[in-house]
XYZ file of C-alpha atoms in Angstrom:
214
model
C -33.711 -10.416 225.800
C -30.178 -10.890 224.255
C -30.067 -12.367 220.763
C -26.859 -13.115 218.440
C -28.270 -13.332 214.730
C -26.391 -15.564 211.962
C -27.650 -14.499 208.359
C -25.519 -14.139 205.365
C -28.268 -12.375 203.438
C -27.467 -8.842 204.314
C -30.862 -7.350 203.621
C -32.672 -10.197 205.991
C -30.018 -10.053 208.729
C -30.285 -5.898 208.787
C -34.468 -6.407 208.757
C -33.856 -9.397 211.657
C -31.642 -6.826 213.916
C -33.974 -3.728 212.914
C -37.674 -5.990 213.443
C -35.735 -7.103 216.964
C -34.859 -4.254 218.616
C -37.974 -2.081 217.470
C -39.702 -4.754 219.900
C -37.208 -4.005 222.784
C -34.601 -7.266 222.522
C -30.878 -6.247 221.942
C -29.099 -7.577 219.002
C -25.627 -8.823 220.982
C -23.360 -9.638 217.585
C -24.311 -10.341 214.078
C -22.494 -13.146 212.093
C -22.369 -13.362 208.140
C -20.432 -16.339 207.257
C -19.960 -19.964 209.474
C -17.176 -19.234 210.812
C -17.815 -16.180 212.807
C -20.943 -17.810 214.636
C -19.862 -20.025 216.669
C -17.104 -17.486 218.428
C -19.484 -14.253 218.905
C -21.998 -17.055 220.324
C -19.250 -17.942 222.699
C -18.445 -14.840 224.008
C -22.176 -13.640 224.271
C -23.735 -16.468 225.477
C -27.138 -14.941 224.373
C -30.687 -15.721 225.420
C -31.476 -17.084 222.731
C -29.478 -17.103 218.846
C -30.869 -16.789 214.918
C -29.187 -19.058 212.575
C -29.337 -19.638 209.249
C -28.771 -23.309 208.517
C -27.061 -22.735 205.094
C -23.941 -19.946 205.528
C -20.979 -19.096 203.580
C -17.810 -20.297 202.964
C -19.284 -23.821 202.288
C -23.500 -22.849 202.152
C -24.241 -26.321 202.805
C -25.119 -26.306 206.579
C -22.653 -24.034 208.371
C -24.988 -22.393 210.805
C -26.772 -25.679 211.797
C -22.902 -27.100 212.389
C -22.787 -24.689 214.354
C -25.568 -24.455 216.635
C -25.202 -28.004 217.525
C -21.738 -27.498 218.527
C -22.423 -24.577 220.742
C -25.385 -26.677 222.278
C -22.474 -28.724 223.777
C -20.444 -26.067 225.219
C -23.613 -23.805 226.071
C -25.950 -26.321 226.862
C -29.217 -25.889 226.953
C -28.246 -22.516 224.379
C -32.058 -21.329 223.024
C -31.228 -21.704 219.152
C -33.579 -20.484 215.968
C -33.071 -22.435 212.972
C -33.872 -20.093 209.785
C -34.045 -22.352 206.814
C -34.894 -21.561 203.176
C -36.615 -25.196 202.611
C -38.044 -27.617 204.461
C -35.050 -29.825 205.286
C -36.152 -32.659 206.859
C -32.934 -34.274 207.854
C -31.574 -30.949 209.630
C -34.563 -30.950 211.043
C -34.523 -34.023 212.590
C -30.538 -33.729 213.576
C -30.825 -30.328 215.362
C -34.082 -32.154 217.335
C -31.968 -35.329 217.781
C -31.032 -34.358 221.458
C -34.541 -33.121 222.819
C -36.322 -30.062 221.829
C -35.624 -27.804 224.667
C -35.021 -24.519 223.851
C -34.734 -25.183 219.727
C -37.261 -24.223 216.567
C -36.841 -24.378 213.134
C -38.787 -22.046 210.889
C -39.124 -21.582 207.299
C -37.934 -17.578 206.164
C -41.216 -17.080 204.849
C -42.598 -17.125 208.127
C -39.907 -14.411 209.855
C -42.516 -12.319 207.331
C -45.426 -12.978 209.146
C -44.062 -10.316 212.318
C -45.704 -11.632 215.065
C -45.376 -15.510 214.754
C -41.767 -15.345 214.559
C -41.646 -13.111 217.457
C -43.958 -15.574 219.255
C -41.249 -18.768 218.159
C -38.584 -16.509 219.286
C -39.875 -15.999 222.731
C -41.263 -19.736 223.062
C -37.404 -21.075 222.267
C -36.346 -18.280 224.838
C -38.132 -19.858 227.830
C -37.214 -23.122 227.122
C -39.902 -24.362 224.589
C -40.374 -25.409 220.655
C -41.092 -24.085 217.082
C -41.310 -25.742 214.367
C -42.336 -24.558 211.644
C -46.085 -26.261 210.265
C -44.254 -27.693 207.368
C -41.317 -29.329 208.804
C -43.698 -31.112 211.538
C -45.859 -31.674 208.039
C -43.179 -33.689 206.329
C -42.524 -35.617 210.069
C -45.051 -36.505 210.403
C -45.867 -37.861 206.814
C -42.607 -39.365 205.883
C -43.314 -43.124 207.484
C -46.352 -45.522 205.735
C -48.149 -47.852 207.991
C -47.695 -45.501 210.650
C -49.713 -45.678 214.159
C -50.903 -42.179 213.412
C -52.999 -43.906 210.441
C -55.406 -44.937 213.225
C -56.263 -41.273 214.165
C -59.303 -39.725 213.534
C -58.648 -36.929 211.334
C -58.960 -34.175 214.472
C -56.515 -36.550 216.715
C -53.995 -36.002 213.766
C -53.786 -32.078 213.824
C -53.506 -32.442 217.540
C -49.282 -34.363 217.891
C -48.929 -31.676 214.149
C -49.713 -28.389 216.778
C -48.254 -30.159 219.828
C -45.127 -30.740 217.896
C -45.120 -27.331 216.592
C -45.206 -26.207 220.670
C -48.571 -25.302 221.454
C -50.070 -25.705 224.499
C -53.796 -26.946 225.191
C -55.765 -23.799 225.322
C -54.037 -22.393 222.570
C -54.599 -26.106 220.338
C -58.678 -25.613 221.841
C -58.578 -22.141 220.161
C -57.216 -23.452 216.859
C -59.278 -26.674 216.601
C -61.947 -24.665 217.917
C -62.819 -27.056 220.494
C -62.373 -27.013 224.504
C -59.497 -27.661 226.164
C -61.582 -30.665 227.793
C -61.637 -32.080 224.257
C -57.852 -31.122 223.236
C -56.607 -33.194 226.493
C -58.590 -36.474 225.435
C -57.438 -35.925 222.031
C -53.913 -36.350 223.771
C -54.835 -39.730 225.359
C -55.807 -40.865 222.598
C -52.775 -39.774 220.770
C -50.116 -41.340 223.467
C -52.536 -44.411 223.691
C -51.956 -45.069 219.290
C -48.062 -44.484 219.570
C -47.522 -46.296 222.326
C -46.142 -43.704 224.707
C -46.886 -42.904 228.452
C -49.343 -40.537 228.941
C -48.361 -36.973 229.451
C -50.640 -34.210 229.343
C -48.421 -31.571 230.536
C -45.423 -29.194 229.526
C -42.642 -29.499 227.504
C -42.411 -33.515 228.312
C -45.273 -34.304 225.696
C -43.499 -32.648 222.692
C -40.264 -34.363 223.405
C -42.516 -37.898 223.287
C -44.158 -36.440 220.353
C -41.078 -35.295 218.231
C -39.458 -38.358 219.521
C -41.657 -40.907 218.184
C -41.331 -39.031 215.005
C -37.574 -39.070 214.924
C -37.465 -42.806 215.000
C -40.974 -43.674 212.575
């Protein structure tokens, strides 16, 4: 996998380079400031980009802006955004045009190497990878949500779906059968008033669309 990394913290940036190259990926470019990001992405057109949200010179949302513009100019460019804290508005903006090939992780997740690599591979393949803390914020930000009528177990299902997990992984996480997961998903979509969709990426898009409009 060819990867572009944009991160102003030199220690984390070099750590990401070392991690990715050690498992066989190729880091084709690195960027340490916001203005460097878009040119690197347009030049190399990587299989995936790992971008910090806040970068010099303003330390506001330079990385996010670059990611959004790059995806306009390279449709479908897989982007995994890293953030120091949960920033709900950034997550919502990133996901506003659909979640295909997008991820939003907290930087602490990078230290969990297997989780980080799995998330990057999922994003590069066109899937979704949302940090559990980001999903929690999205799921709990609205009072009187239709999610309130779900059972505690059913409320766990949309969170795992929004993180991008398939039925088999959800079943393993919840220690239930895949049939039970299928039934839970049906109940979730019924309560949310969404069309039934128990396969592939469409269900993630449906859940996120509901959460973004909640």
